[in-house]
CSV table of C-alpha atoms in Angstrom, one decimal:
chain,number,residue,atom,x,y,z
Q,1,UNK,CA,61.9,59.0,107.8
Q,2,UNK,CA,64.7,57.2,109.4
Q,3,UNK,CA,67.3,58.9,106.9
Q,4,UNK,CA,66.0,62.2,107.3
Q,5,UNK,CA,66.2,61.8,110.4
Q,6,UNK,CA,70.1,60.6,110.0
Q,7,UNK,CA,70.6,63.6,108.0
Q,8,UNK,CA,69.5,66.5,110.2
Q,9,UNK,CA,71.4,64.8,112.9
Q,10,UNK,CA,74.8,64.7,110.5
Q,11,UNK,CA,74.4,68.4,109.5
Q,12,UNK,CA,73.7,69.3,112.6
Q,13,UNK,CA,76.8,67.9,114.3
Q,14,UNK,CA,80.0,69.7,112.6
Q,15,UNK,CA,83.5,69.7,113.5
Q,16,UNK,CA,84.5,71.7,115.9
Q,17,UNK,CA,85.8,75.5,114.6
Q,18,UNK,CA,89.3,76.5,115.0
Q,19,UNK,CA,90.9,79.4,116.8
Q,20,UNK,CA,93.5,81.6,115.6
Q,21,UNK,CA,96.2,83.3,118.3
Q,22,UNK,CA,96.3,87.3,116.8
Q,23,UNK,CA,93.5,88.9,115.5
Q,24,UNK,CA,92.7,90.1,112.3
Q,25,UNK,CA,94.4,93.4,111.9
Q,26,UNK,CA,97.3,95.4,110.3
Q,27,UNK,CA,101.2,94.8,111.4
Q,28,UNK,CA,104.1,96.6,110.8
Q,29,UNK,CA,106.6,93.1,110.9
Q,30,UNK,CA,106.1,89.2,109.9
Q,31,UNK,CA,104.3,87.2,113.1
Q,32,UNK,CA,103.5,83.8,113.4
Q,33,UNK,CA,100.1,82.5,114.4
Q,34,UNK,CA,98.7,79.8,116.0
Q,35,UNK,CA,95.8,77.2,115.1
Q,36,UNK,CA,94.4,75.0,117.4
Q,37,UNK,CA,91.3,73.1,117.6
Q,38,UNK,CA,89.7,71.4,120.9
Q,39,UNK,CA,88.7,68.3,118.8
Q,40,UNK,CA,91.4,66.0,119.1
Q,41,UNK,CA,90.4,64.1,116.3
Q,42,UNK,CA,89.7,66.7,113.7
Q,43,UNK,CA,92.0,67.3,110.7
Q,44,UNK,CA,92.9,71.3,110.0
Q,45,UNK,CA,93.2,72.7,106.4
Q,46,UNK,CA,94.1,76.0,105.4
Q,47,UNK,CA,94.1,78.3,102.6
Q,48,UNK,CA,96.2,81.7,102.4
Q,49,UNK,CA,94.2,83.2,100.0
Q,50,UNK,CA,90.6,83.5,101.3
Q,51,UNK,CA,89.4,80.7,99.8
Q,52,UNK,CA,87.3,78.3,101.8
Q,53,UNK,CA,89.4,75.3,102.7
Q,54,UNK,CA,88.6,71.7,101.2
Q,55,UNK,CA,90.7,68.0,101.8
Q,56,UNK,CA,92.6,69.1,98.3
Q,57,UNK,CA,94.5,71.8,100.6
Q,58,UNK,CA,97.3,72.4,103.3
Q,59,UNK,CA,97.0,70.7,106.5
Q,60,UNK,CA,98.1,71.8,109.5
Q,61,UNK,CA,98.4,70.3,113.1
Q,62,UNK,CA,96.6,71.9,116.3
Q,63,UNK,CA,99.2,74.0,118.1
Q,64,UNK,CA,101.3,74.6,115.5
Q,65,UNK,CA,101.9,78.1,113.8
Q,66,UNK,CA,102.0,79.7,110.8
Q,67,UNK,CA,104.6,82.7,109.5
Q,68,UNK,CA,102.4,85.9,108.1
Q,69,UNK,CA,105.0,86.7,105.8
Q,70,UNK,CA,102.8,89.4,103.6
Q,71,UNK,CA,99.1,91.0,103.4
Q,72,UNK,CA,97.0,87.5,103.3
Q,73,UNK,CA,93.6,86.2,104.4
Q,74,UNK,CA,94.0,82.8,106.3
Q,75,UNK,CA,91.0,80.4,106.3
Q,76,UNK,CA,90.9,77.3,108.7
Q,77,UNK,CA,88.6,74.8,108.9
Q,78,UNK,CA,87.9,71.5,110.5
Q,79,UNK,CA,87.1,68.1,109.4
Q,80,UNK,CA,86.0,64.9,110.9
Q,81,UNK,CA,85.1,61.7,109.6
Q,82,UNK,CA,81.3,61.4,110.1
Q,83,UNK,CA,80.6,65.2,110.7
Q,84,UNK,CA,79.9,68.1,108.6
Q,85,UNK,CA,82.4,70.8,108.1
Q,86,UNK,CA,83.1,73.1,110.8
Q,87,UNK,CA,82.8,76.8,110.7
Q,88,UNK,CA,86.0,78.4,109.5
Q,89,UNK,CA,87.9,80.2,111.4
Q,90,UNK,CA,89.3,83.5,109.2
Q,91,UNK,CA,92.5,85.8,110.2
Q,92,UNK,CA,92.7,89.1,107.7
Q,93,UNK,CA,96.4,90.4,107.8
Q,94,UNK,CA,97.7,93.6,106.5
Q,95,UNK,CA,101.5,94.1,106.2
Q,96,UNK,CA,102.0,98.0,106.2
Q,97,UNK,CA,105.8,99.5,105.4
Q,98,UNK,CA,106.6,101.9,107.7
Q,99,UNK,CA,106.7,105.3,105.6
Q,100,UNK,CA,109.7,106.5,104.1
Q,101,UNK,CA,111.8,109.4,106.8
Q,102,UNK,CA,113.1,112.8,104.8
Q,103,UNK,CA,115.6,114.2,106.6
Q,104,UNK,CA,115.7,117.1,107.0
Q,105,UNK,CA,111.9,116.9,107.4
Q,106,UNK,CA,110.0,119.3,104.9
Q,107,UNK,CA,109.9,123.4,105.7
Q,108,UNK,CA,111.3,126.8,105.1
Q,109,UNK,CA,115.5,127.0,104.3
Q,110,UNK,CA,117.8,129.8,103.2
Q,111,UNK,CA,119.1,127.3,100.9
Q,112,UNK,CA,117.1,124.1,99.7
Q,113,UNK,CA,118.9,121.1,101.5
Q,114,UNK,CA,120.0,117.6,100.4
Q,115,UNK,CA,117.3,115.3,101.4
Q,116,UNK,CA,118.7,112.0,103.0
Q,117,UNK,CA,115.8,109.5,102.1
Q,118,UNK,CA,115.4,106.2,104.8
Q,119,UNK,CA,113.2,103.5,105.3
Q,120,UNK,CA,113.0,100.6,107.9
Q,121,UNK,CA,112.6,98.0,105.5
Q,122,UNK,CA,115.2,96.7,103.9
Q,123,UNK,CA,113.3,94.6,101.3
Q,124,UNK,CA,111.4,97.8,100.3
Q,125,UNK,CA,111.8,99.4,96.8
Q,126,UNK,CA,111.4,103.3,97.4
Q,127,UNK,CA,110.1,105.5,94.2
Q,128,UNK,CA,110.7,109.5,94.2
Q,129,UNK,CA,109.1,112.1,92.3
Q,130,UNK,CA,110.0,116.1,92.6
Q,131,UNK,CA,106.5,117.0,90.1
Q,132,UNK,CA,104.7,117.8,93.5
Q,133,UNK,CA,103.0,114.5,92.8
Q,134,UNK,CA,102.6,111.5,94.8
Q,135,UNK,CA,105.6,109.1,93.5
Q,136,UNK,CA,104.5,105.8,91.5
Q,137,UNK,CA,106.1,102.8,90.4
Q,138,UNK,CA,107.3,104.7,86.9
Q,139,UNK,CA,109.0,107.3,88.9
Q,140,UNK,CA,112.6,106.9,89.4
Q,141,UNK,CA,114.1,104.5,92.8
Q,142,UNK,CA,116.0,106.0,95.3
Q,143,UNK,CA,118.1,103.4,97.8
Q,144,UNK,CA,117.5,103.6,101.6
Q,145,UNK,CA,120.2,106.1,103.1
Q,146,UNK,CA,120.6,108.1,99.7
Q,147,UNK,CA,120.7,111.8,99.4
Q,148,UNK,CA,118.2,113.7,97.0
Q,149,UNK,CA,119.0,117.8,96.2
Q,150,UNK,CA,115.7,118.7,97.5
Q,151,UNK,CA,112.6,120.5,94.6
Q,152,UNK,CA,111.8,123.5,95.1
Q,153,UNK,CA,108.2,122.1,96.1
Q,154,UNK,CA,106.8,119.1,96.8
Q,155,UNK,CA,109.1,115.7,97.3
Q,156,UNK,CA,107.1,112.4,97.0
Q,157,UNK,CA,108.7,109.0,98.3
Q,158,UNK,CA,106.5,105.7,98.2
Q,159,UNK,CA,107.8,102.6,99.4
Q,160,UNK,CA,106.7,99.0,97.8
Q,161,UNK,CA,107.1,95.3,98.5
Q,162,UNK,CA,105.6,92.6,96.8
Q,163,UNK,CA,102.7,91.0,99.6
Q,164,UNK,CA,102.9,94.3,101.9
Q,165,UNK,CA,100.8,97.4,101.7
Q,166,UNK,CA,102.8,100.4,99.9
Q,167,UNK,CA,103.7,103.6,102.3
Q,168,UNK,CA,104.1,107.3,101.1
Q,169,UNK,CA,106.1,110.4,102.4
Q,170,UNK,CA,104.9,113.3,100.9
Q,171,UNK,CA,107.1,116.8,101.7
Q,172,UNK,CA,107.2,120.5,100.6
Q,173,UNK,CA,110.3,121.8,100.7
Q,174,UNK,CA,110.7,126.1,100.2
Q,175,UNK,CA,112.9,128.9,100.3
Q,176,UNK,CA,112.6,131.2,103.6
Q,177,UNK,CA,112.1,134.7,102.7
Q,178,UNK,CA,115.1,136.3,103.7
Q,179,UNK,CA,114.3,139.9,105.9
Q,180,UNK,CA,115.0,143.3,104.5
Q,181,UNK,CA,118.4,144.6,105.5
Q,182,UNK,CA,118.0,148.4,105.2
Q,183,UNK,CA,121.2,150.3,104.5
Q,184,UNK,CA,122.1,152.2,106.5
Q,185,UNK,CA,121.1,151.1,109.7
Q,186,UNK,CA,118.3,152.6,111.6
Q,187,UNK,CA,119.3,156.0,113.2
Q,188,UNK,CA,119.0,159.7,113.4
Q,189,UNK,CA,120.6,161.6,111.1
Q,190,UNK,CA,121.9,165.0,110.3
């Protein structure tokens, strides 16, 4: 009875659980985030991949941070000598690229423009496509500040970088119709 006893008591004392400074959520840039734990005496261990944390992984110190760097899941948990594991504390990060700019934006021109193709990321690849498709990685690349003559339709751009969730810029580009010109002018005539 006595180790029964022992053992509900163990299971029912755990480590203490770990906070994380920023919530889950999606982000535009890298951020750092801090893990603490109010237990002094607990050890932290982490995993970057939404794994549940064990002694074979990364430690890390209360108060010190981490650098999100790309989309991850980050799992912390404590551990203390003589309790049970603590609940683990989980951060979901999404890195999102900002979405390509086309400028001039899409519309109606007399004559179809140049399109000057941007993006505010420098590490990003950017794919183009003028099928009136959304671009894919098979599609030709097209550097950030680069000119493309502009389709007579559709223009797709998609931005990709390895760890960070890919953007698109999708764009129709047309020919105004041009107004009559009646010759002559209006009048009254003889």
């Amino acid at each position: 009875r006595d180790s029964i006893e022992k053992k509900r008591t163990l299971e029912q004392v755990k480590a203490a659980r770990p906070t994380l400074s920023v919530a889950s959520g999606d982000f535009y840039a890298p951020f750092p985030v801090v893990v603490n734990v109010p237990d002094p005496g607990a050890t932290l261990y982490y995993t970057l991949d939404g794994t549940l944390p064990d002694t074979g992984d990364e430690e890390i110190e209360s108060g010190a941070s981490l650098l999100i760097e790309q989309s991850t899941t980050l799992m912390v948990r404590a551990f203390r000598t003589g309790r049970a594991w603590g609940t683990a504390a989980v951060g979901e990060y999404r890195l999102l690229l900002p979405a390509p700019i086309l400028d001039p934006p899409p519309g109606d021109y007399e004559v179809l423009p140049n399109v000057v193709v941007t993006i505010a990321a420098p590490d990003a690849t950017m794919h183009y496509t003028t099928g009136g498709i959304e671009a894919d990685e098979e599609d030709p690349t097209v550097e950030s500040g680069t000119a493309i003559p502009a389709p007579f339709g559709v223009l797709g751009v998609k931005a990709i970088q390895d760890g960070w969730e890919s953007s698109q810029a999708l764009g129709e580009y047309r020919i105004a119709p041009r107004p009559p010109v009646i010759s002559p002018a209006g009048g009254v005539f003889d």
